[in-house]
C-alpha positions as semicolon CSV with decimal commas, in nm:
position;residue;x (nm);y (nm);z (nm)
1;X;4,876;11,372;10,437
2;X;4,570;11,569;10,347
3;X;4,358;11,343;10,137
4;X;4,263;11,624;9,900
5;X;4,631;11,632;9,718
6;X;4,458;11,402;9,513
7;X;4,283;11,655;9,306
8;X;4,606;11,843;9,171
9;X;4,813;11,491;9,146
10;X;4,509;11,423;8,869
11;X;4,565;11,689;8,655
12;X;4,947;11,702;8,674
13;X;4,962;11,297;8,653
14;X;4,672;11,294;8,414
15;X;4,786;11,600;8,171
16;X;5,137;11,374;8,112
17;X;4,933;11,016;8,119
18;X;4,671;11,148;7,841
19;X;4,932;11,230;7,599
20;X;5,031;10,886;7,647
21;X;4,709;10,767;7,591
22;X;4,717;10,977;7,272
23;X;4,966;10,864;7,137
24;X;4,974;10,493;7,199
25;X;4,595;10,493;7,118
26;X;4,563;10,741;6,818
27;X;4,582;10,467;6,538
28;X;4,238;10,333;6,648
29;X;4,101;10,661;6,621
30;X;4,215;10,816;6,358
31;X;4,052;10,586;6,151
32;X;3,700;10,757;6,199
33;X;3,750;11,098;6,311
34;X;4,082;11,266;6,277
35;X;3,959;11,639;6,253
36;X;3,845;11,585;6,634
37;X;4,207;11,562;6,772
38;X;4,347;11,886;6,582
39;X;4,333;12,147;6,814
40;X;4,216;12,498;6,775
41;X;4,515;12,695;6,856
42;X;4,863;12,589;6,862
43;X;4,920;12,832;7,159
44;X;4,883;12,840;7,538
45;X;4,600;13,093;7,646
46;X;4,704;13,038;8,024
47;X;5,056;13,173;7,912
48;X;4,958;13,542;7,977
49;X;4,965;13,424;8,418
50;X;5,313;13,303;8,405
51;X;5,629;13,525;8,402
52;X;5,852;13,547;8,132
53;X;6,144;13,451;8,411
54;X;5,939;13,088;8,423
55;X;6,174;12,800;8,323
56;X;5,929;12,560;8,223
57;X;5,564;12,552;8,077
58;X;5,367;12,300;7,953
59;X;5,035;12,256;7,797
60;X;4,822;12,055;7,663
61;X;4,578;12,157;7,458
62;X;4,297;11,922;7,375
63;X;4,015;11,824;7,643
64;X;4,040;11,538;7,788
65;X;3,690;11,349;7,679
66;X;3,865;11,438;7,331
67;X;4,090;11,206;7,425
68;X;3,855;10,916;7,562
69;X;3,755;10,771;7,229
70;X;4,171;10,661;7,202
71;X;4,099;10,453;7,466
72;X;4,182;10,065;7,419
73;X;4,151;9,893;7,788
74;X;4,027;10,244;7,933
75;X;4,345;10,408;8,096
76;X;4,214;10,744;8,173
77;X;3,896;10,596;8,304
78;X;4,111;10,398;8,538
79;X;4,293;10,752;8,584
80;X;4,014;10,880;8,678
81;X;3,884;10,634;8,918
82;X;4,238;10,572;9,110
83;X;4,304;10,931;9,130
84;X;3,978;11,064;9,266
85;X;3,875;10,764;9,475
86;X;3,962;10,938;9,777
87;X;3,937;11,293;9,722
88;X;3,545;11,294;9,739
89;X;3,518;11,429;9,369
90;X;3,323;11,279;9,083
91;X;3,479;11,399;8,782
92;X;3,188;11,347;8,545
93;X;2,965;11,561;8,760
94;X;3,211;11,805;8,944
95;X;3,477;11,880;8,629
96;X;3,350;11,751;8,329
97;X;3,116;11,994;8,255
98;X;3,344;12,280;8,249
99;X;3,625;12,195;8,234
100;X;3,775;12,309;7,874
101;X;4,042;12,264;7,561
102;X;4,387;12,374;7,791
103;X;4,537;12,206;8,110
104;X;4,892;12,433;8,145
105;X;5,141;12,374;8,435
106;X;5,433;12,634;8,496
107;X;5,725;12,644;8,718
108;X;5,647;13,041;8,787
109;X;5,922;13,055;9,001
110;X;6,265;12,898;9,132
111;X;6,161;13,052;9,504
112;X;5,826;13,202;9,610
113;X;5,966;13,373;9,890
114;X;6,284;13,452;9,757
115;X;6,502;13,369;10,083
116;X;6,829;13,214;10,044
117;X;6,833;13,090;10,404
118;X;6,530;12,829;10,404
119;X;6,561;12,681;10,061
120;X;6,438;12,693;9,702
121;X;6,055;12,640;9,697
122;X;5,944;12,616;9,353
123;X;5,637;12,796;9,268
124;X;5,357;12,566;9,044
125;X;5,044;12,675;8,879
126;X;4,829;12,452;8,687
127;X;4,582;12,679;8,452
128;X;4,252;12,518;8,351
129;X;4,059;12,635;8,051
130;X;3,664;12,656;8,197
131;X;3,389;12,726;7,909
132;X;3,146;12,706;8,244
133;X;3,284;13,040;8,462
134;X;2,972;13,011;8,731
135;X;3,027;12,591;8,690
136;X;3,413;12,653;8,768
137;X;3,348;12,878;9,082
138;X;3,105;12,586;9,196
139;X;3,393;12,363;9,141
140;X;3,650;12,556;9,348
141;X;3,409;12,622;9,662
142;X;3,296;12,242;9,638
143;X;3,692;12,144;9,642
144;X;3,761;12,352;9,899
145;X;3,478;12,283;10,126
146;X;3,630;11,918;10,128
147;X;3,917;12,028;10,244
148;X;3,741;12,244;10,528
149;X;3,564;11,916;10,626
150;X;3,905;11,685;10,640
151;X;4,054;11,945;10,886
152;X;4,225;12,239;10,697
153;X;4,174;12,578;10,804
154;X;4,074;12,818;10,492
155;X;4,124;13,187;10,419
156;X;3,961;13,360;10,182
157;X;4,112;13,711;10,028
158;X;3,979;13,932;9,749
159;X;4,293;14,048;9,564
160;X;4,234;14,302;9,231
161;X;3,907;14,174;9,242
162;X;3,930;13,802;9,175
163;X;3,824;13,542;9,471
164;X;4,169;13,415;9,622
165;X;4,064;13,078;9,881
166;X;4,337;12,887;10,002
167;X;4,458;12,637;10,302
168;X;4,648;12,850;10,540
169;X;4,724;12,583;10,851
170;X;4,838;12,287;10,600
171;X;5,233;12,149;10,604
172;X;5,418;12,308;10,330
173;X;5,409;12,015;10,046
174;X;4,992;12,028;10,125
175;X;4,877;12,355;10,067
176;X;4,636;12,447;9,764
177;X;4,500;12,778;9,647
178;X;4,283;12,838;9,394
179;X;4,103;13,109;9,181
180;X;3,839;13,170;8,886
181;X;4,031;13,446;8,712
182;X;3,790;13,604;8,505
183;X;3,525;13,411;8,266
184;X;3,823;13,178;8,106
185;X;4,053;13,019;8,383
186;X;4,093;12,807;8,726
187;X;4,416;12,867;8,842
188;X;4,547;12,607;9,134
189;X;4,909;12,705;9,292
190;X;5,125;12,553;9,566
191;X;5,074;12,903;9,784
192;X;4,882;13,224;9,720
193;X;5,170;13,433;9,626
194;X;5,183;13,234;9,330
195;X;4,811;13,347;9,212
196;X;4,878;13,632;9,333
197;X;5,208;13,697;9,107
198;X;4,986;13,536;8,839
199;X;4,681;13,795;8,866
200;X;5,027;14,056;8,807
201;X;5,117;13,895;8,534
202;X;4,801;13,961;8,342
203;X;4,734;14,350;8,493
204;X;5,090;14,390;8,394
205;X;5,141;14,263;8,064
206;X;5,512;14,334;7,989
207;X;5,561;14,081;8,332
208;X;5,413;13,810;8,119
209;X;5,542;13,518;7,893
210;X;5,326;13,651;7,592
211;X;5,571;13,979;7,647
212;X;5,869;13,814;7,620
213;X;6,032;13,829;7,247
214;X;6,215;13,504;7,347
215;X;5,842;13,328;7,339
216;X;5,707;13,538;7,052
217;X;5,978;13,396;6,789
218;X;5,940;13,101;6,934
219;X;5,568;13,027;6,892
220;X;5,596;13,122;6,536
221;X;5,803;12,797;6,498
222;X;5,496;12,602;6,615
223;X;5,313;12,383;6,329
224;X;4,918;12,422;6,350
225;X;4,743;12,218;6,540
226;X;4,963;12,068;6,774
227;X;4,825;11,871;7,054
228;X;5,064;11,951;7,303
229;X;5,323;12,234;7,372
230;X;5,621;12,312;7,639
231;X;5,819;12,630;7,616
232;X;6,192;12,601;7,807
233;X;6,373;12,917;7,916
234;X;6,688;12,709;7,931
235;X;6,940;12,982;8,115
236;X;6,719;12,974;8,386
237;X;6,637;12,611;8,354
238;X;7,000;12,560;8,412
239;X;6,996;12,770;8,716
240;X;6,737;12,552;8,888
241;X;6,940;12,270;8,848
242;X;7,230;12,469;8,983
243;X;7,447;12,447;8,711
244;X;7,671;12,684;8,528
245;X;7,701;12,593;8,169
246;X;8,024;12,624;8,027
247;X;7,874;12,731;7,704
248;X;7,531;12,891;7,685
249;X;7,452;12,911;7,241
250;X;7,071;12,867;7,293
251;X;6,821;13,125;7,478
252;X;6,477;12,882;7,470
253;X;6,324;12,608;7,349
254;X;5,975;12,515;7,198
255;X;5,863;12,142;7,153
256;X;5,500;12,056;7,020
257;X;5,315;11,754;6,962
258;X;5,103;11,655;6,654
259;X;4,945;11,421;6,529
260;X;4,917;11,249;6,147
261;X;4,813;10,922;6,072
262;X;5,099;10,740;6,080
263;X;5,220;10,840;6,415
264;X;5,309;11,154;6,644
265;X;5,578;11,394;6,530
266;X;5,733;11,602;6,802
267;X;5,895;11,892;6,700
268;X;6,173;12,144;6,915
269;X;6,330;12,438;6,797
270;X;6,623;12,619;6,952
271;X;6,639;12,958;6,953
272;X;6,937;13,221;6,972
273;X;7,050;13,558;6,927
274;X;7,371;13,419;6,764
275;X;7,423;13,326;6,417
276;X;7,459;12,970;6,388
277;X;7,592;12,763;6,127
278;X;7,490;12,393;6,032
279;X;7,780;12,120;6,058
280;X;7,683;11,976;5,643
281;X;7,459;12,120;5,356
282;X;7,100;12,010;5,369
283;X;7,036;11,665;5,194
284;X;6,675;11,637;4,975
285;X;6,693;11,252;4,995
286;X;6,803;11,017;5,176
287;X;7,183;10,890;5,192
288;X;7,299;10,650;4,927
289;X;7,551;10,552;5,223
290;X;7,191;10,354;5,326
291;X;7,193;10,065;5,051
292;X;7,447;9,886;5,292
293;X;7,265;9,856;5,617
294;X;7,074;9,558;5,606
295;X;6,683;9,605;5,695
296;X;6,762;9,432;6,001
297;X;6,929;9,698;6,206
298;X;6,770;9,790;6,518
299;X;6,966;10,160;6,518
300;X;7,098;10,344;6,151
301;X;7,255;10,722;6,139
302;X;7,301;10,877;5,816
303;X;7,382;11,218;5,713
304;X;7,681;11,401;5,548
305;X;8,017;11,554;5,653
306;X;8,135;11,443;6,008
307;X;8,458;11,623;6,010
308;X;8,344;11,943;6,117
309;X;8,071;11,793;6,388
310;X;8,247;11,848;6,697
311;X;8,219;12,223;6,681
312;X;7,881;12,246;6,503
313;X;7,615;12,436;6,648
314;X;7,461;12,065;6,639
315;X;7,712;11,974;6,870
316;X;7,668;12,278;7,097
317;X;7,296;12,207;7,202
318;X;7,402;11,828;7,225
319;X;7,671;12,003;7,509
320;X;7,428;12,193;7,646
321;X;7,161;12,000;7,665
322;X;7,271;11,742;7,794
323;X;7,486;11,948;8,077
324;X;7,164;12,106;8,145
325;X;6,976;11,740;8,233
326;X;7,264;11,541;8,306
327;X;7,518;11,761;8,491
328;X;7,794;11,714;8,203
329;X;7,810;11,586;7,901
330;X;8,027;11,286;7,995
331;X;7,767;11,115;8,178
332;X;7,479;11,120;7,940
333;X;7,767;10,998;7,691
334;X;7,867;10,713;7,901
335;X;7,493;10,609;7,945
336;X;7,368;10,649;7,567
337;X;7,664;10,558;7,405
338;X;7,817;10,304;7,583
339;X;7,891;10,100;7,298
340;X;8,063;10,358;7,102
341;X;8,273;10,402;7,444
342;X;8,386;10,076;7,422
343;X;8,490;10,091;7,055
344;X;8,717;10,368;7,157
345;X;8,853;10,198;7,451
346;X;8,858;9,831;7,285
347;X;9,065;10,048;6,979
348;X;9,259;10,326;7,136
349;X;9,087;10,555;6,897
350;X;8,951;10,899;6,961
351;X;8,659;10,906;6,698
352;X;8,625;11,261;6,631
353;X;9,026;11,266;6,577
354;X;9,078;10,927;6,398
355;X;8,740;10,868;6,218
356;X;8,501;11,187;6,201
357;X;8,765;11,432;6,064
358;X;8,813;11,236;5,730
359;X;8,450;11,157;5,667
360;X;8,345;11,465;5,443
361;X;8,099;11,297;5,219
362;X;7,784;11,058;5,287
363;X;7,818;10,809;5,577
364;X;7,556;10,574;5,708
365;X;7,679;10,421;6,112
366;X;7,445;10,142;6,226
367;X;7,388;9,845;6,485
368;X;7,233;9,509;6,421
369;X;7,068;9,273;6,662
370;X;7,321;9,094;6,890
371;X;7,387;8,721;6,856
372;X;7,518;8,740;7,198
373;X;7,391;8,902;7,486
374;X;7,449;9,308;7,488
375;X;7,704;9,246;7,260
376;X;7,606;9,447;6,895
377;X;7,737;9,428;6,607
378;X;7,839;9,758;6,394
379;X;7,873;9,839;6,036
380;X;8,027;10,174;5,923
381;X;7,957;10,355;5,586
382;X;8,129;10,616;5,417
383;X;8,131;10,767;5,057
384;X;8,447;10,784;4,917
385;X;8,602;11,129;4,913
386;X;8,911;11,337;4,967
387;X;9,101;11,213;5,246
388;X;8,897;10,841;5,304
389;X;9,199;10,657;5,155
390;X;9,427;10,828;5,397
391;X;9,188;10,791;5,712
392;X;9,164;10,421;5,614
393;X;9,561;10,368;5,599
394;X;9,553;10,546;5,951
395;X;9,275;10,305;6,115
396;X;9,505;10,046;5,969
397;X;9,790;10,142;6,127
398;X;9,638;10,173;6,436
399;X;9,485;9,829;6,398
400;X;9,891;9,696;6,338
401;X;10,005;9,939;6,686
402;X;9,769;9,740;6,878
403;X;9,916;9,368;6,768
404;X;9,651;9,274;6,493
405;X;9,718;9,129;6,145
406;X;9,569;9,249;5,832
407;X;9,446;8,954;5,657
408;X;9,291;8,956;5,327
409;X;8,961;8,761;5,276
410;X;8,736;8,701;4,982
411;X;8,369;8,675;5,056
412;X;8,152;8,648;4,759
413;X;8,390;8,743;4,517
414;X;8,469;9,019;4,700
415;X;8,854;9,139;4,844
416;X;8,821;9,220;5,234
417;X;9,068;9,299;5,466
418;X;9,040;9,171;5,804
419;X;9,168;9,310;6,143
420;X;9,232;8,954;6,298
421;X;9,409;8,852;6,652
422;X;9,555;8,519;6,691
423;X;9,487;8,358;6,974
424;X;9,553;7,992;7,167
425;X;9,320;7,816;7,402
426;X;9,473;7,479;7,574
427;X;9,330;7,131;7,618
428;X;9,415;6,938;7,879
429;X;9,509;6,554;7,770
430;X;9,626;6,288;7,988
431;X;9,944;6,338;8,208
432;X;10,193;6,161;8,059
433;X;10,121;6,373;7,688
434;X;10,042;6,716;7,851
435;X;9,853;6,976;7,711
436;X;9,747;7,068;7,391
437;X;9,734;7,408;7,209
438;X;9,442;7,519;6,909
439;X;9,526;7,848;6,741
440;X;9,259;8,069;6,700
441;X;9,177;8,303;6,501
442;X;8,954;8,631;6,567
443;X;8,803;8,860;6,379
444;X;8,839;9,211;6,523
445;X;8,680;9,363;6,257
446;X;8,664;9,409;5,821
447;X;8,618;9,699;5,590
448;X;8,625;9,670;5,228
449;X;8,573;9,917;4,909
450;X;8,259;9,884;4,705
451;X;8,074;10,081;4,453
452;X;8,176;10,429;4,521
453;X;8,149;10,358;4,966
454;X;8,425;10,167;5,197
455;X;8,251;9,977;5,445
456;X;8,381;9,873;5,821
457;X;8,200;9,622;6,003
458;X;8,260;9,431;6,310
459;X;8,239;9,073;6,242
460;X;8,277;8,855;5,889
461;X;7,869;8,773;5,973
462;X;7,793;9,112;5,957
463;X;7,985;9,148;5,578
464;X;7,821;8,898;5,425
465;X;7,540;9,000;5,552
466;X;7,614;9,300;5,341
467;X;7,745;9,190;5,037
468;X;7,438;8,920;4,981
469;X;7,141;9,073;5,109
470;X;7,190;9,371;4,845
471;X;6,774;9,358;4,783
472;X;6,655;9,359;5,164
473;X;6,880;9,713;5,204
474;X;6,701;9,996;5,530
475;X;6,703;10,243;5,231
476;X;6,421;10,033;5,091
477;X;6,225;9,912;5,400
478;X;5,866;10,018;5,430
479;X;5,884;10,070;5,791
480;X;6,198;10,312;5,724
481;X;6,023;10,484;5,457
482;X;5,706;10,560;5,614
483;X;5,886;10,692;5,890
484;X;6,092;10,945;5,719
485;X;5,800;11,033;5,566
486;X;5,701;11,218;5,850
487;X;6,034;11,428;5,844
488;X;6,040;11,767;5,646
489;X;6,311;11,806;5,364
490;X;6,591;11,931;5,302
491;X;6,729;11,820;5,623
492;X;7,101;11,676;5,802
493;X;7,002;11,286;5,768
494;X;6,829;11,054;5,991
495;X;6,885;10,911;6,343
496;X;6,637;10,593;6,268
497;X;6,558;10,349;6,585
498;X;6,393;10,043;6,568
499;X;6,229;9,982;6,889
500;X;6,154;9,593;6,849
501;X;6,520;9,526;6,762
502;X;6,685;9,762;6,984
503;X;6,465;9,718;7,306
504;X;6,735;9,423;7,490
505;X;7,033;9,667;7,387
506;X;6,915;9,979;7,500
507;X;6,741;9,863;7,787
508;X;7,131;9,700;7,897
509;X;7,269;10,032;7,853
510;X;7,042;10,257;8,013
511;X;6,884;10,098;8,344
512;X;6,659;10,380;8,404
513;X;6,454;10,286;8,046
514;X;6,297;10,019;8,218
515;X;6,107;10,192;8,429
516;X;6,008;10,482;8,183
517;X;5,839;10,188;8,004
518;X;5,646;10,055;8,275
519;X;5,533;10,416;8,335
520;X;5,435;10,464;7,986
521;X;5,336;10,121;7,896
522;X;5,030;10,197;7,662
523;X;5,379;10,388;7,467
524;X;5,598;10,166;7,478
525;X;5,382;9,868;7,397
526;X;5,301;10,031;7,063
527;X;5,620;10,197;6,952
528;X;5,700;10,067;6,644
529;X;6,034;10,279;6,583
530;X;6,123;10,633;6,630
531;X;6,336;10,852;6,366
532;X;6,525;11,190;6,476
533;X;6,617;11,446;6,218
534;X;6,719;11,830;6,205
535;X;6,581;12,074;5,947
536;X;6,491;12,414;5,874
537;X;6,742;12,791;5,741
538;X;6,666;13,023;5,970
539;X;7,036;13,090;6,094
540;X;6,885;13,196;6,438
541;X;6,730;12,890;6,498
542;X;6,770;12,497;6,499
543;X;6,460;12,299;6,410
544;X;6,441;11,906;6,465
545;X;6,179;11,643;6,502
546;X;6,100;11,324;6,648
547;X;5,878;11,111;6,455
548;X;5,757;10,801;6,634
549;X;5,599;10,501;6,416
550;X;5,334;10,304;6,591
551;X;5,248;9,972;6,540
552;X;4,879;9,931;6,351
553;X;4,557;9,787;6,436
C-alpha cells in the first residue's frame, strides 16, 4: 500500500473527527470567544465542482486551527501526528499556511467509467479552500513528488488550462490526482476523470450543484452560520445502495450544524415537490401530558394526535429513510425499537390499530431506568378525549383475551386497575409431605384516570412513582428545559433522550452503538442528552432538529 494514502485519509478522517472535537469540546470555548466559531457563509463554495447528479456532499466550513482552541487532551494534534507520521508531510509547515475556511467531500459519481461489466467505482473529490494559491501549488508538487520518490509513476496533463498531476501506475484503491483550480481551490479525486468532470462542472454551470433548483430551495433552509453542512440527493442516494423505494415523498435533504452555548443543534430539512401535510397542529408549549413522567426517565415522547401518524408525511420520511439506510423499514424497527416490539408481541396488540388510532389529544410515552437488566419500565400518557374511554375498554378486553384479571388497587388514595396474572411456583419439602405451592401474583401492567389524562404504566413501582413524585415531574427539569430551549416553536412535540440514563438500554438494543462511541469518544463522553423535534409551514418542506445538551465544565 502506497504510504502516501495517508494524506487524503487526514482530511476525510479529520473533516468527520474535528466536528467531533467541536462539539464535545465547544463548552470550554465558548466561554471566551464564541464569535470565532460562527462561520462566514452558511454555504459550500466547492459546490459549483460537483454535479447536481452527486448523492452526497459534505462540508465543513470552519478551518481547522479554528477548531484547536476546543481542544481538551489535544485530539486533532494527535490527528495530526498519527495521520501524517508516515506520509512525509508536516502539516504546520506544508498545509497550515494555506490551507482555508472549507474542507468539502462529494460522491461526484456512482461510476467514473460508467461500465456495467467491471463494477460501480464511486467517484470522490475532497475540495480545499486555499487563501495561499502559489502556497497550494507548492503543496500539490511537494505531495506528489513524495509519491514519485516511494515508487509511483506520475503524469502530468494541462486540461482547460488548470495543472492536472496524478499517479497513473498505482492499484485502483491508491491512485490520487490533484489540481489548484484557479486562485480558491485544491481539488484531490480518486482518478482524473473526476477533476476533470469537476473543471466541467464549473465551465458549464447548469452541470453544477449550485444549478440545481433542488439545492437552491434547499440552502435557503440553512440557519446562518452553521459550522457544518451535507446536502443528500436521496433518489439517487437510494440508487447507490441499490434499492428501489417503494415510496419516494422526498427529493433532497439539507442538514447543518451550529453552534449556541448550550450545545450543537443540527438541523435537516426535507424537501418535495408534493404538498405535504403534518400528522397534528403545531403545539407553542410543551405537552401538559409531561407532568406525569417522572424526571427520572432516560427516554420521553410527547406531542399531539397519534391516530393519524401512520400515514403522515412524518411517517413517510421515517419509511423512507430508513429503507434508504437500512434496506426496509422492518429492520431499523426491530433494532431501535425493540422494546416497543416486545410490547406488541408480549400483548398481541398492533399499536397503530389498538392504541395510536384513539389517541387524538396530548400524549406523553416514556421509559425509566431498569431495575433489572435490559428490562425498562414504560409509562403511557394520554389526554382524555373523544374515543380514550372506548380505546381503554378495548386494551381491557384484550388484557381479559389473553388470561389476565383486572384487579382494582388503591395507591395513595388513588383507584387503579391492574392487569395481573396469577401464577404458582413449587417448593420442594421432604418426601413423605410432598411439594408445596405459593400463588403469585404479577403485575402485567396499571393505568388509571387522573386530572384530565389516563395513565398506563408497566409495573405498580412505576405508579407510585407517579402519583407521589408530583413536584420532581420532566416538564419541570432544568436539564429538559434547557434543552428544548434550543428547539424553535410552534412545533409537533419532543423526542427527549437522556444519555446517562439510557446508555445500558440502548447500548443492549443496538450492538453497533458501542462502537460509534468508541469512535466518537470525546462525543459521547460529554453528551449530556439529546432532544429531536419537527417544526416549520412551508407545506413543501419538513424541518426538524437535533439538539444535543453537553455536559459543562
Amino acid at each position: 500500500m502506497n504510504r502516501q494514502r495517508s494524506f487524503i485519509g487526514f482530511i476525510v478522517a479529520g473533516a468527520i473527527a474535528l466536528l467531533v472535537i467541536a462539539i464535545a469540546g465547544f463548552y470550554w470555548f465558548f466561554a471566551k470567544s464564541p464569535a470565532n466559531l460562527i462561520a462566514s457563509t452558511s454555504t459550500s463554495g466547492a459546490a459549483i465542482f460537483v454535479s447536481k447528479l452527486s448523492p452526497v456532499m459534505v462540508s465543513l466550513l470552519a478551518n481547522p486551527d479554528r477548531l484547536q482552541a476546543l481542544e481538551r487532551e489535544g485530539e486533532l494534534s494527535k490527528l495530526k501526528t498519527s495521520l501524517f507520521a508516515k506520509s512525509g508531510i508536516d502539516y504546520k509547515e506544508d498545509i497550515q499556511p494555506w490551507l482555508g475556511d472549507e474542507i468539502t467531500l462529494a460522491i461526484t459519481t456512482l461510476d467514473i467509467d460508467r461500465e456495467l461489466e467491471n463494477g460501480q467505482q464511486p467517484g470522490y473529490l475532497l475540495a480545499l479552500a486555499t487563501k495561499q494559491p502559489e502556497k497550494s501549488r507548492e503543496f500539490v508538487e511537494l505531495l506528489f513528488s513524495k509519491r514519485a520518490l516511494a515508487g509511483a509513476n506520475l503524469d502530468v496533463e494541462k486540461y482547460k488550462g488548470v495543472k492536472l498531476i496524478y499517479d497513473n501506475s498505482q492499484p485502483e484503491p491508491d491512485l490520487l490526482a490533484g489540481a489548484v483550480v484557479g486562485e480558491g481551490f485544491v481539488l484531490f479525486a480518486n482518478d482524473p476523470k473526476v477533476l476533470r468532470d469537476a473543471i466541467n462542472n464549473v465551465q458549464a454551470p447548469d452541470l453544477n450543484l449550485t444549478s440545481s433548483p433542488e439545492y437552491q430551495k434547499a440552502t435557503k433552509e440553512l440557519p446562518k452560520g452553521g459550522l457544518a453542512v451535507a446536502f443528500l440527493n436521496l433518489p439517487i442516494v437510494a440508487k447507490w445502495q441499490g434499492l428501489e423505494l417503494p415510496e419516494q415523498l422526498y427529493n433532497s435533504q439539507i442538514i447543518s450544524l451550529a453552534l449556541n452555548p448550550k450545545g450543537l443543534l443540527a438541523e435537516t430539512t426535507f424537501l418535495t415537490s408534493s404538498e405535504i401535510v403534518s400528522p397534528s397542529a403545531p403545539l407553542s408549549k410543551p405537552v401538559g401530558a409531561l407532568q406525569y413522567v417522572p424526571a427520572s426517565a432516560g427516554l420521553a415522547i410527547s406531542g399531539s394526535n397519534l391516530s393519524n401518524l401512520a400515514n403522515s408525511d412524518l411517517a413517510k420520511v421515517w419509511r423512507q429513510a430508513t429503507a434508504t439506510i437500512y434496506g426496509s423499514e422492518e429492520d431499523m424497527v426491530s433494532q431501535l425499537a425493540k422494546p416497543l416490539a416486545d410490547v406488541q408481541k408480549r400483548w398481541g396488540i398492533n399499536l397503530p390499530e389498538d392504541i395510536f388510532s384513539w389517541v387524538q389529544g396530548e400524549y406523553a410515552i416514556a421509559l425509566l431506568p431498569e431495575k433489572e437488566p435490559t428490562i425498562p419500565r414504560w409509562l403511557f400518557v394520554v389526554e382524555k378525549a373523544e374515543g380514550v374511554e372506548q380505546g381503554v375498554a378495548r386494551l381491557d378486553a384484550i388484557a381479559l383475551s389473553n388470561g389476565l384479571s383486572i384487579s382494582p388497587l388503591t395507591v395513595d388514595k388513588q383507584k387503579i386497575s391492574a392487569w395481573t396474572e396469577l401464577t404458582t411456583a413449587t417448593k420442594k419439602t421432604n418426601v413423605k409431605e410432598g411439594a408445596s405451592f405459593n400463588i403469585e401474583t404479577k403485575v402485567r401492567g396499571l393505568h388509571t384516570t387522573f386530572g384530565n389524562y389516563e395513565i398506563f404504566t408497566s409495573d405498580l413501582e412505576t405508579m407510585d412513582e407517579i402519583l407521589t413524585a408530583k413536584d420532581n415531574s420532566l416538564i419541570d427539569n432544568s436539564n429538559f428545559q434547557e434543552s428544548i430551549a434550543a428547539i424553535p416553536q410552534p412545533n409537533q412535540g419532543y423526542i427527549y433522550l437522556d444519555w446517562t440514563k439510557s446508555q445500558n438500554l440502548l447500548e443492549s438494543q443496538v450492538p453497533i452503538l458501542k462502537l460509534v462511541e468508541v469512535l466518537g469518544k470525546p462525543f459521547f463522553d460529554n453528551l449530556r442528552s439529546l432532544t429531536v423535534s419537527s417544526y416549520g409551514t412551508d407545506t413543501r418542506s419538513l424541518k426538524g432538529g437535533v439538539f444535543f445538551q453537553l455536559h459543562k465544565s
